[in-house]
Short mmCIF file of C-alpha atoms in Angstrom, two decimals:
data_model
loop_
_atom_site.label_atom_id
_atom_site.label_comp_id
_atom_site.label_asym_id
_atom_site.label_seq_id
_atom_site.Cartn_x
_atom_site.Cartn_y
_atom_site.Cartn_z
CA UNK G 95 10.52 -51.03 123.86
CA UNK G 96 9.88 -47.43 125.22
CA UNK G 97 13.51 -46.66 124.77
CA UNK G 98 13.06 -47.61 120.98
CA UNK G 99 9.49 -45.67 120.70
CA UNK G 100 11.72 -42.68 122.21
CA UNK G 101 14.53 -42.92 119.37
CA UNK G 102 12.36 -43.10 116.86
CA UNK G 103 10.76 -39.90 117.73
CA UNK G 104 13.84 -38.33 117.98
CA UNK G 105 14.98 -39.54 114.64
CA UNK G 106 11.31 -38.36 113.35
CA UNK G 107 11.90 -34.88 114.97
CA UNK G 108 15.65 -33.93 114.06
CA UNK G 109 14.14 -34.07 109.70
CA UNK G 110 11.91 -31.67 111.05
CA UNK G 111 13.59 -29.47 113.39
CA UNK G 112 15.99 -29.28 110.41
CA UNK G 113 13.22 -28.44 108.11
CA UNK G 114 11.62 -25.63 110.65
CA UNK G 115 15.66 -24.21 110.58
CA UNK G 116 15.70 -23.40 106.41
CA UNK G 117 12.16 -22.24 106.47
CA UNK G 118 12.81 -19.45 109.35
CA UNK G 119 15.91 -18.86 107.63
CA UNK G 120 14.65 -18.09 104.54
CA UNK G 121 11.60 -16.36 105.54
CA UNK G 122 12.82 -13.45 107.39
CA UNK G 123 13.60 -10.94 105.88
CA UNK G 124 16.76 -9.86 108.59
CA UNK G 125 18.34 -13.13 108.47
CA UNK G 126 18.03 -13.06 104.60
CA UNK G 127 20.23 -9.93 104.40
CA UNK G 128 22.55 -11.55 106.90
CA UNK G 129 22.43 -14.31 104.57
CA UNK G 130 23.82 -12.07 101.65
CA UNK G 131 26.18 -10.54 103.43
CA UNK G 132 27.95 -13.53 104.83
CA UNK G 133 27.70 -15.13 100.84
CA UNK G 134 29.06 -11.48 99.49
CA UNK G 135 32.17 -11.86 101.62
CA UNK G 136 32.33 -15.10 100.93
CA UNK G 137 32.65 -14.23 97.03
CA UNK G 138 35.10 -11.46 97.56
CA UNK G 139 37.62 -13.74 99.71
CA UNK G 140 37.43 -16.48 97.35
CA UNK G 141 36.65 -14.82 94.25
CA UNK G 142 38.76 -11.39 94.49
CA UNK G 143 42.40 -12.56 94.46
CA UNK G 144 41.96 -14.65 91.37
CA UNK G 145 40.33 -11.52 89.42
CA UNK G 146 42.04 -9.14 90.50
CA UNK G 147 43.45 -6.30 88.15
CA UNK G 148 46.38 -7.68 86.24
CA UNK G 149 49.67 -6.80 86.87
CA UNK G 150 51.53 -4.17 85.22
CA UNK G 151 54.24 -5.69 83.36
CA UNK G 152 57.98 -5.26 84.62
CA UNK G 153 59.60 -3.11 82.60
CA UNK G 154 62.51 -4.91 81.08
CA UNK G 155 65.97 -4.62 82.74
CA UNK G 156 68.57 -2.31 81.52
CA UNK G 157 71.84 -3.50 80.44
CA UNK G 158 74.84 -2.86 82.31
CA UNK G 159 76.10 0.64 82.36
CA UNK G 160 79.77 0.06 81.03
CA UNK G 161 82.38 0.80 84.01
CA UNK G 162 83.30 4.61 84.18
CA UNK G 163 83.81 7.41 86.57
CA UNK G 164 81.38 10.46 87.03
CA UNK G 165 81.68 14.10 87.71
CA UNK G 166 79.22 15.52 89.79
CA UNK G 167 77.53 17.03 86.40
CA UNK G 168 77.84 13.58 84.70
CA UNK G 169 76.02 11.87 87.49
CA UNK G 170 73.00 14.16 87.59
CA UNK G 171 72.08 13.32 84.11
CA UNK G 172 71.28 10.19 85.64
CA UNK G 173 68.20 10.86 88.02
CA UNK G 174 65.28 8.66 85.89
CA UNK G 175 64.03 11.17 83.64
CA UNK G 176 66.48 10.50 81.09
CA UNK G 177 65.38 8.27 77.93
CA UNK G 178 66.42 4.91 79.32
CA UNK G 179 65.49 5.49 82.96
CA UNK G 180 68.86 4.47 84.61
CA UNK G 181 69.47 5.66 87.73
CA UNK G 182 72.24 6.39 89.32
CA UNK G 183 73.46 7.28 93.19
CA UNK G 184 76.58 8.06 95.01
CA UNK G 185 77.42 7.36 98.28
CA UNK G 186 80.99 7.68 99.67
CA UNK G 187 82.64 8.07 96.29
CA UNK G 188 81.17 5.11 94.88
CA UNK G 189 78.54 5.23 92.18
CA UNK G 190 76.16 2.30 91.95
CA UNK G 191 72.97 1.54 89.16
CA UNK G 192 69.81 1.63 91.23
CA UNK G 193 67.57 1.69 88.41
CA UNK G 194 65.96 -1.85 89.51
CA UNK G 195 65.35 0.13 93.06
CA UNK G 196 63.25 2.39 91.18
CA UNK G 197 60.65 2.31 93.45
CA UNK G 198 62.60 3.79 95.89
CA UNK G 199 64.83 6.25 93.75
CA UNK G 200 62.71 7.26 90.66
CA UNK G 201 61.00 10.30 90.38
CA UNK G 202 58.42 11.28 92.64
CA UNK G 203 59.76 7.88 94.60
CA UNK G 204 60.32 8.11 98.72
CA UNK G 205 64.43 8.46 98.08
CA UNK G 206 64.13 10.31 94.91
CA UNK G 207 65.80 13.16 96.01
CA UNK G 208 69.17 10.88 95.80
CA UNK G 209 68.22 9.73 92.01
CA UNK G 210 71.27 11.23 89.91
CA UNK G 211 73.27 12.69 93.15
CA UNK G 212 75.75 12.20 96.00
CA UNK G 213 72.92 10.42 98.46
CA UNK G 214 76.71 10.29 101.25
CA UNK G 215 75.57 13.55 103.35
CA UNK G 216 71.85 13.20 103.32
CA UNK G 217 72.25 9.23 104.18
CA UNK G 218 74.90 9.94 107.15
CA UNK G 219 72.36 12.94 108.21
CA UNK G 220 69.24 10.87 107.96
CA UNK G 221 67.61 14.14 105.89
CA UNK G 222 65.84 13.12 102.89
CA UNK G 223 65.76 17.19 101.54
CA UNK G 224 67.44 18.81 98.71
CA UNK G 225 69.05 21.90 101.32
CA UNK G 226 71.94 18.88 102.69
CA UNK G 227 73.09 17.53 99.13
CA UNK G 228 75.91 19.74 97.50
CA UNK G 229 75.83 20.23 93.97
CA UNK G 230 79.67 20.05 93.63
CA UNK G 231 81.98 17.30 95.18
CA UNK G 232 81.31 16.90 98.84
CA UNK G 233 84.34 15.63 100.31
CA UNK G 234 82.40 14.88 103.97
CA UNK G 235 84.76 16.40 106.16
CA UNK G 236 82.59 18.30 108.16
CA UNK G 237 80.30 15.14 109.52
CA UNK G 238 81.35 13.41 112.66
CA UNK G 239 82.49 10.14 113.67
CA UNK G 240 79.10 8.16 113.67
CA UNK G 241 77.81 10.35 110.96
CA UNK G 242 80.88 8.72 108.61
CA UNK G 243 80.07 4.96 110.14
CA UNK G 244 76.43 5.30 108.39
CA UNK G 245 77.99 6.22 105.87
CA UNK G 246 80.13 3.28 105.46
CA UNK G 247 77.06 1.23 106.67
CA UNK G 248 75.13 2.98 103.54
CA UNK G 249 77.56 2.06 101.28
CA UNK G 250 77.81 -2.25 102.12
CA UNK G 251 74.48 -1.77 101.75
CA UNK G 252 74.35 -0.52 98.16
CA UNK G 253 77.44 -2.76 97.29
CA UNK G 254 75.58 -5.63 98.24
CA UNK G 255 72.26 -4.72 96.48
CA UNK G 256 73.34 -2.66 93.57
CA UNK G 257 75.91 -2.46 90.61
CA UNK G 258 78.97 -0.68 90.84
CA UNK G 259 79.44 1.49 87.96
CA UNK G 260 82.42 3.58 89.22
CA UNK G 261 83.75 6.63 91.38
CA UNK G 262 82.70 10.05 91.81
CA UNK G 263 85.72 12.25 90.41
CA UNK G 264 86.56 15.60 92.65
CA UNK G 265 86.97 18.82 90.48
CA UNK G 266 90.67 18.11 88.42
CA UNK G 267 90.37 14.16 89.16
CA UNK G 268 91.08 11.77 86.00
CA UNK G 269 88.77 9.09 84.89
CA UNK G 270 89.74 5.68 85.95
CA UNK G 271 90.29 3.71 82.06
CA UNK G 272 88.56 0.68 82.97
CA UNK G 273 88.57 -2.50 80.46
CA UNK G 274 85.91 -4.20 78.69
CA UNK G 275 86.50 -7.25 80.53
CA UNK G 276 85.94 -5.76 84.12
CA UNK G 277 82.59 -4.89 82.98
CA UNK G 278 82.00 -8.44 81.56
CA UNK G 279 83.56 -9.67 84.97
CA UNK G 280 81.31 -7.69 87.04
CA UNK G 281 78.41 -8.47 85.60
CA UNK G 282 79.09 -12.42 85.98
CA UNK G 283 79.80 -11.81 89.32
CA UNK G 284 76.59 -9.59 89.36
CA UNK G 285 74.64 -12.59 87.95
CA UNK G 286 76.35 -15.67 90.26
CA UNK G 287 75.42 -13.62 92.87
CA UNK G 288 71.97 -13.00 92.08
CA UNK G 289 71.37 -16.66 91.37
#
C-alpha cells in the first residue's frame, strides 16, 4: 500500500516538476535569449535553403563551332569577349570549344589567361601568366621530357571534356577542308557520349 502511496506521489510530482521547468524557462530573461537563439538557427537551417536567392539562369548552350583549323590570330578572336562568348583553347596543336568551362576560361575566370590562346606551354610549365604564352606558333621544342608528358596528359584531358574544333596551323600551314558530315558526326558522338 505504501509502495502505491509512493507512485502516486511521484506521478503527482513529475506534472509539476514539468510545470516548475516552462515557468523558469520562460521567466528568465538569459535562458529566454538562449531560447531565441537556438529557434533563430533553427529557422535559418530549415528555412534558408528553400529561400534562398534564385539561381541565375544557365545561359543557353552554343551550337557547335563547324570543324576548321586556326591560325594563331584566328584563335585569339576567340577568348569570351566576342558576341557569342565561345571560347576557344589550344593545347598541343589541337583546338577544343571550352565555352561550357567558362567558369574556368572566361574572362576574369582562374584559367582565363588560356581563353583564345595556345594554353600547351603554360599547362606543361604549370604558369598561369601571360610572359610563357607566345603570340605566334609555339612549336614546344624547347620544354623537356616531363614537361611534353603534361602536355599530352593536358590534352586527354580536354579531349575527353571538350569539343574538338580543329588544329592550330604553323605560319604557311593549309587549312584542313573538313566536311559537313564530320561535324554532324562529332557532335553525335559529342552527344552519345554525354548521355
Amino acid at each position: 500500500m505504501a509502495d502505491k502511496e509512493s507512485s502516486a506521489a511521484d506521478a503527482s510530482e513529475q506534472p509539476g516538476f514539468l510545470v516548475a521547468v516552462l515557468i523558469d524557462l520562460f521567466t528568465k530573461p538569459v535562458n529566454l535569449i538562449l531560447l531565441g537563439v537556438c529557434f533563430l538557427l533553427i529557422y535559418k537551417l530549415f528555412f534558408s535553403r528553400r529561400s534562398s536567392t534564385p539561381t541565375k539562369p544557365a545561359d543557353p548552350e552554343l551550337p557547335p563551332l563547324k570543324k576548321q583549323d586556326f591560325t594563331v590570330e584566328q584563335l585569339g578572336k576567340y577568348d569570351g569577349t566576342g558576341p557569342d562568348g565561345r571560347i576557344l583553347v589550344a593545347v598541343n596543336g589541337k583546338v577544343f570549344d571550352v565555352t561550357r568551362g567558362k567558369r574556368f576560361y572566361g574572362p576574369g575566370a582562374p584559367y582565363g589567361v588560356f581563353a583564345g590562346r595556345d594554353a600547351s606551354r603554360g599547362l606543361a610549365t604549370f604558369s598561369l601568366t601571360e610572359d610563357v604564352l607566345k603570340p605566334v606558333y609555339d612549336d614546344l621544342s624547347d620544354l623537356n621530357s616531363m614537361q611534353m608528358e603534361s602536355v599530352r596528359e593536358w590534352e586527354m584531358q580536354f579531349t575527353e571534356k571538350y569539343i574538338y574544333t580543329g588544329k592550330l596551323l604553323r605560319q604557311g600551314d593549309k587549312p584542313t577542308e573538313y566536311s559537313d558530315t564530320e561535324t554532324e558526326d562529332s557532335s553525335a558522338a559529342e552527344k552519345s557520349k554525354n548521355d
